[in-house]
Amino acid sequence: MNAPDLGKLGFGGAGIGNLYRALPDGEALATVLAAWDAGIRYFDTAPHYGLGLSEQRLGAVLRDKPREEFVISTKVGRRLEPNGSEGRDSEGFDVPATSRRVWDFSEAGIRRSIEESLERLGLSHVDIAYLHDPDVHDLQAGIEHGLPALEKLRSEGLVTAIGVGTNSAEAALECVEAADLDLLMLAGRYTLLEQPDVPLLDRCVERRTGVVNVGVFNSGLLARPDVPDDAHYNYDQAPPEVLERARALASVCRDFGVELPTAALQFPLRHPAVVNVTAGATSPEQVTTNAARMDEPLPEELWEALEGLRKGAGQ
């Protein structure tokens, strides 16, 4: 693995790209600063997040920090082109649709994407480049064209490490087998609630591919000590059986004086493949709470009880 040290907790930049709701500039910048003040030194973003807004806001804070003290990743595969529209973005971000996303896994497109990200960030280089959601567009094109292009950029020293970002454990496994990846950003598929049915994490250990785990709260389902009826799972209303499983996890946590989101944040790091947990935030308070949860000591007996619950449920 060629990846730099990311620390236990990273900052995910989708929220400061106005995911689901508009965030004032001041609040967004204060959130990034809170992450820095909490000791977080790994920051992830993407052109997709707010049509470049996340990169712009992240760069506005980080370019005033010593460059050798932080690690930043962005993503390639979706380039931004001028749109000329007066409407709003249709892909979940509350921003004007002044640009449109164009899928492009070609080497030229990936190089152009990196250059444009650097302009928005105001930085001289990014440390890590992930191929973004290849399974959503064309997994085979990603494997045949996108990943070799990233390997070439790494060999030229334009980025330190390369990887894939995806919500699919199956697609992730195909990519890990197909290329020499330093990192895999896996969203929502290795959590306290669910673990992949494919041998993905074990192969990552064997291939020396570090896993950056994101989406550990499963779209908010595990984000609160008590699971509400209207909790979301996989970006939709959680079905009754999933609510029941989440509440069983919360009950075990309470028995040990631990809140569910604290266990959810720390759980992935127990696997040797996982090198970092990255969590998004839209307020300074969320960042400081996540940092405190990550540092809270938890008893080994809690994990044994949670494992017993999982085995008892046949998961």
PDB file of C-alpha atoms in Angstrom:
ATOM      1  CA  MET A   1       0.000   0.000   0.000  1.00  0.00           C
ATOM      2  CA  ASN A   2       1.361   3.350  -1.107  1.00  0.00           C
ATOM      3  CA  ALA A   3      -1.147   5.493   0.762  1.00  0.00           C
ATOM      4  CA  PRO A   4      -0.177   8.193   3.267  1.00  0.00           C
ATOM      5  CA  ASP A   5      -1.220   7.956   6.912  1.00  0.00           C
ATOM      6  CA  LEU A   6      -4.833   9.126   7.124  1.00  0.00           C
ATOM      7  CA  GLY A   7      -5.394   8.907  10.867  1.00  0.00           C
ATOM      8  CA  LYS A   8      -8.413   7.162  12.373  1.00  0.00           C
ATOM      9  CA  LEU A   9     -11.012   9.787  11.448  1.00  0.00           C
ATOM     10  CA  GLY A  10     -11.378  11.712   8.203  1.00  0.00           C
ATOM     11  CA  PHE A  11     -13.660  14.528   7.044  1.00  0.00           C
ATOM     12  CA  GLY A  12     -16.085  13.836   4.192  1.00  0.00           C
ATOM     13  CA  GLY A  13     -16.934  16.837   2.037  1.00  0.00           C
ATOM     14  CA  ALA A  14     -20.366  16.003   0.579  1.00  0.00           C
ATOM     15  CA  GLY A  15     -22.230  17.980   3.244  1.00  0.00           C
ATOM     16  CA  ILE A  16     -20.320  21.197   2.605  1.00  0.00           C
ATOM     17  CA  GLY A  17     -21.295  20.787  -1.048  1.00  0.00           C
ATOM     18  CA  ASN A  18     -24.909  21.456   0.019  1.00  0.00           C
ATOM     19  CA  LEU A  19     -26.024  17.827   0.056  1.00  0.00           C
ATOM     20  CA  TYR A  20     -29.826  17.874   0.530  1.00  0.00           C
ATOM     21  CA  ARG A  21     -29.824  21.447   1.871  1.00  0.00           C
ATOM     22  CA  ALA A  22     -28.048  24.749   1.395  1.00  0.00           C
ATOM     23  CA  LEU A  23     -25.318  25.524   3.911  1.00  0.00           C
ATOM     24  CA  PRO A  24     -24.151  29.138   4.327  1.00  0.00           C
ATOM     25  CA  ASP A  25     -20.517  29.744   3.424  1.00  0.00           C
ATOM     26  CA  GLY A  26     -19.660  30.737   6.980  1.00  0.00           C
ATOM     27  CA  GLU A  27     -21.101  27.557   8.457  1.00  0.00           C
ATOM     28  CA  ALA A  28     -19.351  25.392   5.867  1.00  0.00           C
ATOM     29  CA  LEU A  29     -15.957  26.992   6.456  1.00  0.00           C
ATOM     30  CA  ALA A  30     -16.425  26.835  10.236  1.00  0.00           C
ATOM     31  CA  THR A  31     -17.170  23.108   9.909  1.00  0.00           C
ATOM     32  CA  VAL A  32     -13.918  22.472   8.040  1.00  0.00           C
ATOM     33  CA  LEU A  33     -12.002  24.545  10.596  1.00  0.00           C
ATOM     34  CA  ALA A  34     -13.593  22.538  13.407  1.00  0.00           C
ATOM     35  CA  ALA A  35     -12.309  19.371  11.768  1.00  0.00           C
ATOM     36  CA  TRP A  36      -8.809  20.831  11.653  1.00  0.00           C
ATOM     37  CA  ASP A  37      -9.038  21.937  15.282  1.00  0.00           C
ATOM     38  CA  ALA A  38     -10.213  18.439  16.262  1.00  0.00           C
ATOM     39  CA  GLY A  39      -6.982  17.016  14.829  1.00  0.00           C
ATOM     40  CA  ILE A  40      -8.443  15.627  11.612  1.00  0.00           C
ATOM     41  CA  ARG A  41      -5.881  15.742   8.822  1.00  0.00           C
ATOM     42  CA  TYR A  42      -7.560  13.709   6.063  1.00  0.00           C
ATOM     43  CA  PHE A  43     -10.143  15.481   3.890  1.00  0.00           C
ATOM     44  CA  ASP A  44     -12.130  13.939   1.045  1.00  0.00           C
ATOM     45  CA  THR A  45     -14.094  15.714  -1.670  1.00  0.00           C
ATOM     46  CA  ALA A  46     -15.253  15.318  -5.293  1.00  0.00           C
ATOM     47  CA  PRO A  47     -16.399  17.432  -8.254  1.00  0.00           C
ATOM     48  CA  HIS A  48     -19.769  15.686  -7.917  1.00  0.00           C
ATOM     49  CA  TYR A  49     -20.335  17.249  -4.474  1.00  0.00           C
ATOM     50  CA  GLY A  50     -22.255  20.428  -5.157  1.00  0.00           C
ATOM     51  CA  LEU A  51     -20.905  20.768  -8.712  1.00  0.00           C
ATOM     52  CA  GLY A  52     -17.501  21.773  -7.364  1.00  0.00           C
ATOM     53  CA  LEU A  53     -18.736  23.730  -4.341  1.00  0.00           C
ATOM     54  CA  SER A  54     -17.273  21.218  -1.867  1.00  0.00           C
ATOM     55  CA  GLU A  55     -13.836  21.484  -3.467  1.00  0.00           C
ATOM     56  CA  GLN A  56     -14.005  25.280  -3.446  1.00  0.00           C
ATOM     57  CA  ARG A  57     -14.985  25.464   0.223  1.00  0.00           C
ATOM     58  CA  LEU A  58     -12.474  22.858   1.333  1.00  0.00           C
ATOM     59  CA  GLY A  59      -9.691  24.596  -0.535  1.00  0.00           C
ATOM     60  CA  ALA A  60     -10.622  27.964   0.958  1.00  0.00           C
ATOM     61  CA  VAL A  61      -9.637  26.607   4.386  1.00  0.00           C
ATOM     62  CA  LEU A  62      -6.865  24.150   3.587  1.00  0.00           C
ATOM     63  CA  ARG A  63      -4.760  26.311   1.300  1.00  0.00           C
ATOM     64  CA  ASP A  64      -3.916  28.445   4.339  1.00  0.00           C
ATOM     65  CA  LYS A  65      -2.634  25.374   6.213  1.00  0.00           C
ATOM     66  CA  PRO A  66       0.860  23.846   5.885  1.00  0.00           C
ATOM     67  CA  ARG A  67       0.550  21.540   2.866  1.00  0.00           C
ATOM     68  CA  GLU A  68       2.674  18.788   4.391  1.00  0.00           C
ATOM     69  CA  GLU A  69       0.350  18.525   7.403  1.00  0.00           C
ATOM     70  CA  PHE A  70      -2.778  17.241   5.665  1.00  0.00           C
ATOM     71  CA  VAL A  71      -3.903  14.651   3.125  1.00  0.00           C
ATOM     72  CA  ILE A  72      -6.584  15.423   0.568  1.00  0.00           C
ATOM     73  CA  SER A  73      -8.404  13.178  -1.874  1.00  0.00           C
ATOM     74  CA  THR A  74     -10.739  13.959  -4.724  1.00  0.00           C
ATOM     75  CA  LYS A  75     -12.438  11.835  -7.345  1.00  0.00           C
ATOM     76  CA  VAL A  76     -12.382  11.402 -11.096  1.00  0.00           C
ATOM     77  CA  GLY A  77     -14.828   9.929 -13.583  1.00  0.00           C
ATOM     78  CA  ARG A  78     -17.399  12.730 -13.477  1.00  0.00           C
ATOM     79  CA  ARG A  79     -16.115  15.896 -15.129  1.00  0.00           C
ATOM     80  CA  LEU A  80     -17.947  19.210 -14.883  1.00  0.00           C
ATOM     81  CA  GLU A  81     -18.889  21.153 -17.990  1.00  0.00           C
ATOM     82  CA  PRO A  82     -20.718  24.508 -18.271  1.00  0.00           C
ATOM     83  CA  ASN A  83     -24.456  24.025 -18.429  1.00  0.00           C
ATOM     84  CA  GLY A  84     -25.988  27.440 -18.951  1.00  0.00           C
ATOM     85  CA  SER A  85     -29.067  26.370 -17.008  1.00  0.00           C
ATOM     86  CA  GLU A  86     -30.919  28.624 -14.602  1.00  0.00           C
ATOM     87  CA  GLY A  87     -32.398  25.685 -12.699  1.00  0.00           C
ATOM     88  CA  ARG A  88     -31.188  23.734  -9.676  1.00  0.00           C
ATOM     89  CA  ASP A  89     -29.062  20.619  -9.513  1.00  0.00           C
ATOM     90  CA  SER A  90     -31.082  17.420  -9.849  1.00  0.00           C
ATOM     91  CA  GLU A  91     -28.671  15.026  -8.080  1.00  0.00           C
ATOM     92  CA  GLY A  92     -29.256  15.846  -4.437  1.00  0.00           C
ATOM     93  CA  PHE A  93     -27.237  19.029  -3.994  1.00  0.00           C
ATOM     94  CA  ASP A  94     -28.921  22.372  -3.327  1.00  0.00           C
ATOM     95  CA  VAL A  95     -26.880  24.408  -5.817  1.00  0.00           C
ATOM     96  CA  PRO A  96     -27.554  26.182  -9.139  1.00  0.00           C
ATOM     97  CA  ALA A  97     -27.182  23.873 -12.128  1.00  0.00           C
ATOM     98  CA  THR A  98     -24.531  26.077 -13.742  1.00  0.00           C
ATOM     99  CA  SER A  99     -22.514  22.956 -14.579  1.00  0.00           C
ATOM    100  CA  ARG A 100     -23.406  19.449 -15.643  1.00  0.00           C
ATOM    101  CA  ARG A 101     -21.686  16.172 -14.830  1.00  0.00           C
ATOM    102  CA  VAL A 102     -20.166  14.227 -17.725  1.00  0.00           C
ATOM    103  CA  TRP A 103     -19.014  10.642 -17.230  1.00  0.00           C
ATOM    104  CA  ASP A 104     -15.467  10.270 -18.565  1.00  0.00           C
ATOM    105  CA  PHE A 105     -13.152   7.370 -17.697  1.00  0.00           C
ATOM    106  CA  SER A 106     -10.593   8.176 -20.396  1.00  0.00           C
ATOM    107  CA  GLU A 107      -7.016   9.073 -19.511  1.00  0.00           C
ATOM    108  CA  ALA A 108      -7.439  12.533 -21.025  1.00  0.00           C
ATOM    109  CA  GLY A 109     -10.660  13.060 -19.103  1.00  0.00           C
ATOM    110  CA  ILE A 110      -9.132  11.929 -15.821  1.00  0.00           C
ATOM    111  CA  ARG A 111      -6.122  14.234 -16.264  1.00  0.00           C
ATOM    112  CA  ARG A 112      -8.428  17.126 -17.096  1.00  0.00           C
ATOM    113  CA  SER A 113     -10.598  16.340 -14.081  1.00  0.00           C
ATOM    114  CA  ILE A 114      -7.591  16.473 -11.744  1.00  0.00           C
ATOM    115  CA  GLU A 115      -6.429  19.786 -13.223  1.00  0.00           C
ATOM    116  CA  GLU A 116      -9.887  21.325 -12.800  1.00  0.00           C
ATOM    117  CA  SER A 117     -10.150  20.043  -9.228  1.00  0.00           C
ATOM    118  CA  LEU A 118      -6.807  21.661  -8.414  1.00  0.00           C
ATOM    119  CA  GLU A 119      -8.104  24.972  -9.768  1.00  0.00           C
ATOM    120  CA  ARG A 120     -11.185  24.798  -7.551  1.00  0.00           C
ATOM    121  CA  LEU A 121      -9.159  23.723  -4.525  1.00  0.00           C
ATOM    122  CA  GLY A 122      -6.400  26.263  -5.099  1.00  0.00           C
ATOM    123  CA  LEU A 123      -3.786  23.609  -4.321  1.00  0.00           C
ATOM    124  CA  SER A 124      -0.721  22.387  -6.192  1.00  0.00           C
ATOM    125  CA  HIS A 125      -1.576  18.700  -5.887  1.00  0.00           C
ATOM    126  CA  VAL A 126      -3.942  16.174  -4.373  1.00  0.00           C
ATOM    127  CA  ASP A 127      -2.606  13.141  -2.571  1.00  0.00           C
ATOM    128  CA  ILE A 128      -5.231  10.566  -3.529  1.00  0.00           C
ATOM    129  CA  ALA A 129      -7.459  10.148  -6.601  1.00  0.00           C
ATOM    130  CA  TYR A 130     -10.425   7.768  -6.518  1.00  0.00           C
ATOM    131  CA  LEU A 131     -12.383   6.577  -9.537  1.00  0.00           C
ATOM    132  CA  HIS A 132     -15.900   7.638  -8.548  1.00  0.00           C
ATOM    133  CA  ASP A 133     -18.800   5.152  -8.749  1.00  0.00           C
ATOM    134  CA  PRO A 134     -17.618   3.139 -11.767  1.00  0.00           C
ATOM    135  CA  ASP A 135     -20.438   0.648 -11.187  1.00  0.00           C
ATOM    136  CA  VAL A 136     -23.039   3.411 -11.570  1.00  0.00           C
ATOM    137  CA  HIS A 137     -21.810   4.275 -15.070  1.00  0.00           C
ATOM    138  CA  ASP A 138     -19.823   1.434 -16.676  1.00  0.00           C
ATOM    139  CA  LEU A 139     -17.799  -0.868 -14.452  1.00  0.00           C
ATOM    140  CA  GLN A 140     -15.918  -2.529 -17.310  1.00  0.00           C
ATOM    141  CA  ALA A 141     -14.922   0.819 -18.789  1.00  0.00           C
ATOM    142  CA  GLY A 142     -13.728   1.856 -15.357  1.00  0.00           C
ATOM    143  CA  ILE A 143     -11.613  -1.260 -15.017  1.00  0.00           C
ATOM    144  CA  GLU A 144     -10.270  -1.228 -18.581  1.00  0.00           C
ATOM    145  CA  HIS A 145      -9.633   2.513 -18.950  1.00  0.00           C
ATOM    146  CA  GLY A 146     -10.072   4.436 -15.699  1.00  0.00           C
ATOM    147  CA  LEU A 147      -7.909   2.334 -13.397  1.00  0.00           C
ATOM    148  CA  PRO A 148      -4.941   2.032 -15.812  1.00  0.00           C
ATOM    149  CA  ALA A 149      -5.087   5.815 -16.278  1.00  0.00           C
ATOM    150  CA  LEU A 150      -4.884   6.287 -12.501  1.00  0.00           C
ATOM    151  CA  GLU A 151      -1.982   3.824 -12.277  1.00  0.00           C
ATOM    152  CA  LYS A 152      -0.187   5.924 -14.892  1.00  0.00           C
ATOM    153  CA  LEU A 153      -0.781   9.150 -12.960  1.00  0.00           C
ATOM    154  CA  ARG A 154       0.646   7.510  -9.844  1.00  0.00           C
ATOM    155  CA  SER A 155       3.700   6.232 -11.700  1.00  0.00           C
ATOM    156  CA  GLU A 156       4.326   9.789 -12.931  1.00  0.00           C
ATOM    157  CA  GLY A 157       4.108  11.116  -9.357  1.00  0.00           C
ATOM    158  CA  LEU A 158       1.076  13.314 -10.047  1.00  0.00           C
ATOM    159  CA  VAL A 159      -0.758  11.603  -7.179  1.00  0.00           C
ATOM    160  CA  THR A 160       0.633   9.557  -4.307  1.00  0.00           C
ATOM    161  CA  ALA A 161      -2.132   6.972  -4.114  1.00  0.00           C
ATOM    162  CA  ILE A 162      -5.083   5.756  -6.175  1.00  0.00           C
ATOM    163  CA  GLY A 163      -8.299   3.963  -5.448  1.00  0.00           C
ATOM    164  CA  VAL A 164     -11.984   3.450  -6.175  1.00  0.00           C
ATOM    165  CA  GLY A 165     -14.989   4.939  -4.396  1.00  0.00           C
ATOM    166  CA  THR A 166     -18.192   2.886  -4.552  1.00  0.00           C
ATOM    167  CA  ASN A 167     -21.335   1.792  -2.707  1.00  0.00           C
ATOM    168  CA  SER A 168     -21.075  -1.726  -4.150  1.00  0.00           C
ATOM    169  CA  ALA A 169     -19.014  -4.412  -2.402  1.00  0.00           C
ATOM    170  CA  GLU A 170     -19.216  -6.596  -5.505  1.00  0.00           C
ATOM    171  CA  ALA A 171     -17.917  -3.864  -7.806  1.00  0.00           C
ATOM    172  CA  ALA A 172     -15.237  -2.989  -5.265  1.00  0.00           C
ATOM    173  CA  LEU A 173     -14.007  -6.585  -5.243  1.00  0.00           C
ATOM    174  CA  GLU A 174     -13.747  -6.613  -9.047  1.00  0.00           C
ATOM    175  CA  CYS A 175     -11.687  -3.428  -8.973  1.00  0.00           C
ATOM    176  CA  VAL A 176      -9.405  -4.668  -6.189  1.00  0.00           C
ATOM    177  CA  GLU A 177      -8.703  -7.823  -8.214  1.00  0.00           C
ATOM    178  CA  ALA A 178      -8.156  -5.907 -11.455  1.00  0.00           C
ATOM    179  CA  ALA A 179      -5.677  -3.202 -10.421  1.00  0.00           C
ATOM    180  CA  ASP A 180      -2.940  -2.327  -7.947  1.00  0.00           C
ATOM    181  CA  LEU A 181      -5.074  -0.081  -5.735  1.00  0.00           C
ATOM    182  CA  ASP A 182      -3.693   1.638  -2.665  1.00  0.00           C
ATOM    183  CA  LEU A 183      -7.103   2.429  -1.219  1.00  0.00           C
ATOM    184  CA  LEU A 184     -10.752   1.544  -1.510  1.00  0.00           C
ATOM    185  CA  MET A 185     -13.406   4.006  -0.346  1.00  0.00           C
ATOM    186  CA  LEU A 186     -16.342   1.788   0.598  1.00  0.00           C
ATOM    187  CA  ALA A 187     -19.647   3.508   1.340  1.00  0.00           C
ATOM    188  CA  GLY A 188     -22.215   1.939   3.646  1.00  0.00           C
ATOM    189  CA  ARG A 189     -21.291  -1.685   2.996  1.00  0.00           C
ATOM    190  CA  TYR A 190     -19.182  -2.468   6.059  1.00  0.00           C
ATOM    191  CA  THR A 191     -20.996  -1.177   9.099  1.00  0.00           C
ATOM    192  CA  LEU A 192     -22.230  -2.269  12.488  1.00  0.00           C
ATOM    193  CA  LEU A 193     -25.524  -3.079  10.768  1.00  0.00           C
ATOM    194  CA  GLU A 194     -24.279  -4.956   7.721  1.00  0.00           C
ATOM    195  CA  GLN A 195     -21.182  -6.618   6.360  1.00  0.00           C
ATOM    196  CA  PRO A 196     -20.543  -7.656   2.737  1.00  0.00           C
ATOM    197  CA  ASP A 197     -21.438 -11.152   1.541  1.00  0.00           C
ATOM    198  CA  VAL A 198     -18.326 -11.211  -0.665  1.00  0.00           C
ATOM    199  CA  PRO A 199     -14.767 -11.739   0.660  1.00  0.00           C
ATOM    200  CA  LEU A 200     -13.890  -8.119  -0.060  1.00  0.00           C
ATOM    201  CA  LEU A 201     -12.116  -7.084   3.115  1.00  0.00           C
ATOM    202  CA  ASP A 202     -10.030 -10.241   3.346  1.00  0.00           C
ATOM    203  CA  ARG A 203      -8.873  -9.728  -0.242  1.00  0.00           C
ATOM    204  CA  CYS A 204      -7.994  -6.124   0.591  1.00  0.00           C
ATOM    205  CA  VAL A 205      -5.718  -7.390   3.360  1.00  0.00           C
ATOM    206  CA  GLU A 206      -4.108  -9.879   0.958  1.00  0.00           C
ATOM    207  CA  ARG A 207      -3.707  -7.265  -1.785  1.00  0.00           C
ATOM    208  CA  ARG A 208      -2.493  -4.595   0.657  1.00  0.00           C
ATOM    209  CA  THR A 209      -5.353  -2.281  -0.292  1.00  0.00           C
ATOM    210  CA  GLY A 210      -6.405  -0.093   2.624  1.00  0.00           C
ATOM    211  CA  VAL A 211     -10.120   0.510   3.134  1.00  0.00           C
ATOM    212  CA  VAL A 212     -11.419   3.999   3.860  1.00  0.00           C
ATOM    213  CA  ASN A 213     -14.815   3.297   5.353  1.00  0.00           C
ATOM    214  CA  VAL A 214     -17.595   5.838   4.808  1.00  0.00           C
ATOM    215  CA  GLY A 215     -21.330   5.813   5.346  1.00  0.00           C
ATOM    216  CA  VAL A 216     -20.904   4.092   8.718  1.00  0.00           C
ATOM    217  CA  PHE A 217     -24.277   5.398   9.922  1.00  0.00           C
ATOM    218  CA  ASN A 218     -26.134   3.771   6.989  1.00  0.00           C
ATOM    219  CA  SER A 219     -27.819   6.989   5.790  1.00  0.00           C
ATOM    220  CA  GLY A 220     -28.484   8.120   9.352  1.00  0.00           C
ATOM    221  CA  LEU A 221     -30.014   4.910  10.696  1.00  0.00           C
ATOM    222  CA  LEU A 222     -27.215   4.495  13.259  1.00  0.00           C
ATOM    223  CA  ALA A 223     -26.554   8.211  13.795  1.00  0.00           C
ATOM    224  CA  ARG A 224     -28.614   8.626  16.991  1.00  0.00           C
ATOM    225  CA  PRO A 225     -28.632   6.759  20.310  1.00  0.00           C
ATOM    226  CA  ASP A 226     -32.323   5.934  19.841  1.00  0.00           C
ATOM    227  CA  VAL A 227     -33.519   4.857  16.396  1.00  0.00           C
ATOM    228  CA  PRO A 228     -36.620   6.864  15.354  1.00  0.00           C
ATOM    229  CA  ASP A 229     -39.507   5.504  13.293  1.00  0.00           C
ATOM    230  CA  ASP A 230     -38.645   7.792  10.368  1.00  0.00           C
ATOM    231  CA  ALA A 231     -34.966   6.776  10.181  1.00  0.00           C
ATOM    232  CA  HIS A 232     -33.447   6.417   6.714  1.00  0.00           C
ATOM    233  CA  TYR A 233     -31.467   3.495   5.333  1.00  0.00           C
ATOM    234  CA  ASN A 234     -29.770   3.496   1.913  1.00  0.00           C
ATOM    235  CA  TYR A 235     -31.159   7.003   1.298  1.00  0.00           C
ATOM    236  CA  ASP A 236     -34.769   5.889   1.790  1.00  0.00           C
ATOM    237  CA  GLN A 237     -37.204   5.143   4.620  1.00  0.00           C
ATOM    238  CA  ALA A 238     -35.865   2.194   6.618  1.00  0.00           C
ATOM    239  CA  PRO A 239     -38.120  -0.883   6.405  1.00  0.00           C
ATOM    240  CA  PRO A 240     -39.493  -2.329   9.669  1.00  0.00           C
ATOM    241  CA  GLU A 241     -37.087  -5.289   9.811  1.00  0.00           C
ATOM    242  CA  VAL A 242     -34.076  -2.980   9.434  1.00  0.00           C
ATOM    243  CA  LEU A 243     -35.394  -0.658  12.147  1.00  0.00           C
ATOM    244  CA  GLU A 244     -35.749  -3.681  14.410  1.00  0.00           C
ATOM    245  CA  ARG A 245     -32.153  -4.758  13.808  1.00  0.00           C
ATOM    246  CA  ALA A 246     -30.840  -1.256  14.443  1.00  0.00           C
ATOM    247  CA  ARG A 247     -32.804  -0.979  17.676  1.00  0.00           C
ATOM    248  CA  ALA A 248     -31.441  -4.311  18.856  1.00  0.00           C
ATOM    249  CA  LEU A 249     -27.916  -2.959  18.296  1.00  0.00           C
ATOM    250  CA  ALA A 250     -28.796   0.223  20.190  1.00  0.00           C
ATOM    251  CA  SER A 251     -30.155  -1.840  23.103  1.00  0.00           C
ATOM    252  CA  VAL A 252     -26.931  -3.839  23.418  1.00  0.00           C
ATOM    253  CA  CYS A 253     -24.919  -0.607  23.339  1.00  0.00           C
ATOM    254  CA  ARG A 254     -27.073   0.888  26.112  1.00  0.00           C
ATOM    255  CA  ASP A 255     -26.416  -2.174  28.271  1.00  0.00           C
ATOM    256  CA  PHE A 256     -22.737  -1.152  28.251  1.00  0.00           C
ATOM    257  CA  GLY A 257     -23.362   2.584  28.697  1.00  0.00           C
ATOM    258  CA  VAL A 258     -22.393   3.280  25.086  1.00  0.00           C
ATOM    259  CA  GLU A 259     -24.351   5.258  22.487  1.00  0.00           C
ATOM    260  CA  LEU A 260     -25.113   3.551  19.165  1.00  0.00           C
ATOM    261  CA  PRO A 261     -23.305   6.097  16.929  1.00  0.00           C
ATOM    262  CA  THR A 262     -20.131   5.750  18.987  1.00  0.00           C
ATOM    263  CA  ALA A 263     -20.047   2.004  18.370  1.00  0.00           C
ATOM    264  CA  ALA A 264     -20.967   2.562  14.702  1.00  0.00           C
ATOM    265  CA  LEU A 265     -18.015   4.919  14.201  1.00  0.00           C
ATOM    266  CA  GLN A 266     -15.467   2.667  15.857  1.00  0.00           C
ATOM    267  CA  PHE A 267     -16.653  -0.744  14.609  1.00  0.00           C
ATOM    268  CA  PRO A 268     -15.021  -0.711  11.131  1.00  0.00           C
ATOM    269  CA  LEU A 269     -11.533  -0.061  12.510  1.00  0.00           C
ATOM    270  CA  ARG A 270     -11.601  -3.452  14.197  1.00  0.00           C
ATOM    271  CA  HIS A 271     -10.994  -5.079  10.811  1.00  0.00           C
ATOM    272  CA  PRO A 272      -7.328  -5.065   9.724  1.00  0.00           C
ATOM    273  CA  ALA A 273      -8.252  -3.911   6.214  1.00  0.00           C
ATOM    274  CA  VAL A 274      -9.805  -0.656   7.436  1.00  0.00           C
ATOM    275  CA  VAL A 275      -7.285   2.175   7.766  1.00  0.00           C
ATOM    276  CA  ASN A 276      -9.676   5.090   8.297  1.00  0.00           C
ATOM    277  CA  VAL A 277     -13.299   6.014   8.926  1.00  0.00           C
ATOM    278  CA  THR A 278     -14.377   9.188   7.131  1.00  0.00           C
ATOM    279  CA  ALA A 279     -17.556  10.947   8.233  1.00  0.00           C
ATOM    280  CA  GLY A 280     -19.322  13.946   6.787  1.00  0.00           C
ATOM    281  CA  ALA A 281     -20.574  16.911   8.797  1.00  0.00           C
ATOM    282  CA  THR A 282     -22.531  20.107   8.242  1.00  0.00           C
ATOM    283  CA  SER A 283     -21.773  21.885  11.502  1.00  0.00           C
ATOM    284  CA  PRO A 284     -18.805  22.336  13.835  1.00  0.00           C
ATOM    285  CA  GLU A 285     -20.784  20.526  16.560  1.00  0.00           C
ATOM    286  CA  GLN A 286     -21.141  17.402  14.415  1.00  0.00           C
ATOM    287  CA  VAL A 287     -17.399  17.324  13.797  1.00  0.00           C
ATOM    288  CA  THR A 288     -16.448  17.684  17.457  1.00  0.00           C
ATOM    289  CA  THR A 289     -19.031  15.075  18.450  1.00  0.00           C
ATOM    290  CA  ASN A 290     -17.671  12.587  15.898  1.00  0.00           C
ATOM    291  CA  ALA A 291     -14.103  13.194  17.078  1.00  0.00           C
ATOM    292  CA  ALA A 292     -15.097  12.649  20.715  1.00  0.00           C
ATOM    293  CA  ARG A 293     -16.977   9.459  19.813  1.00  0.00           C
ATOM    294  CA  MET A 294     -13.965   8.103  17.943  1.00  0.00           C
ATOM    295  CA  ASP A 295     -11.719   8.649  20.976  1.00  0.00           C
ATOM    296  CA  GLU A 296     -14.105   7.168  23.553  1.00  0.00           C
ATOM    297  CA  PRO A 297     -12.727   3.925  25.079  1.00  0.00           C
ATOM    298  CA  LEU A 298     -15.141   1.021  24.602  1.00  0.00           C
ATOM    299  CA  PRO A 299     -15.098  -2.316  26.459  1.00  0.00           C
ATOM    300  CA  GLU A 300     -14.177  -5.450  24.556  1.00  0.00           C
ATOM    301  CA  GLU A 301     -17.253  -7.091  26.059  1.00  0.00           C
ATOM    302  CA  LEU A 302     -19.439  -4.734  23.999  1.00  0.00           C
ATOM    303  CA  TRP A 303     -18.006  -6.056  20.764  1.00  0.00           C
ATOM    304  CA  GLU A 304     -18.435  -9.625  21.928  1.00  0.00           C
ATOM    305  CA  ALA A 305     -22.087  -8.948  22.755  1.00  0.00           C
ATOM    306  CA  LEU A 306     -22.694  -7.274  19.403  1.00  0.00           C
ATOM    307  CA  GLU A 307     -21.054 -10.183  17.589  1.00  0.00           C
ATOM    308  CA  GLY A 308     -23.259 -12.580  19.537  1.00  0.00           C
ATOM    309  CA  LEU A 309     -26.315 -10.604  18.461  1.00  0.00           C
ATOM    310  CA  ARG A 310     -25.226 -10.726  14.836  1.00  0.00           C
ATOM    311  CA  LYS A 311     -24.628 -14.488  14.905  1.00  0.00           C
ATOM    312  CA  GLY A 312     -27.895 -15.052  16.693  1.00  0.00           C
ATOM    313  CA  ALA A 313     -29.711 -13.177  13.935  1.00  0.00           C
ATOM    314  CA  GLY A 314     -27.936 -15.238  11.282  1.00  0.00           C
ATOM    315  CA  GLN A 315     -26.356 -12.200   9.648  1.00  0.00           C
TER     316      GLN A 315
END
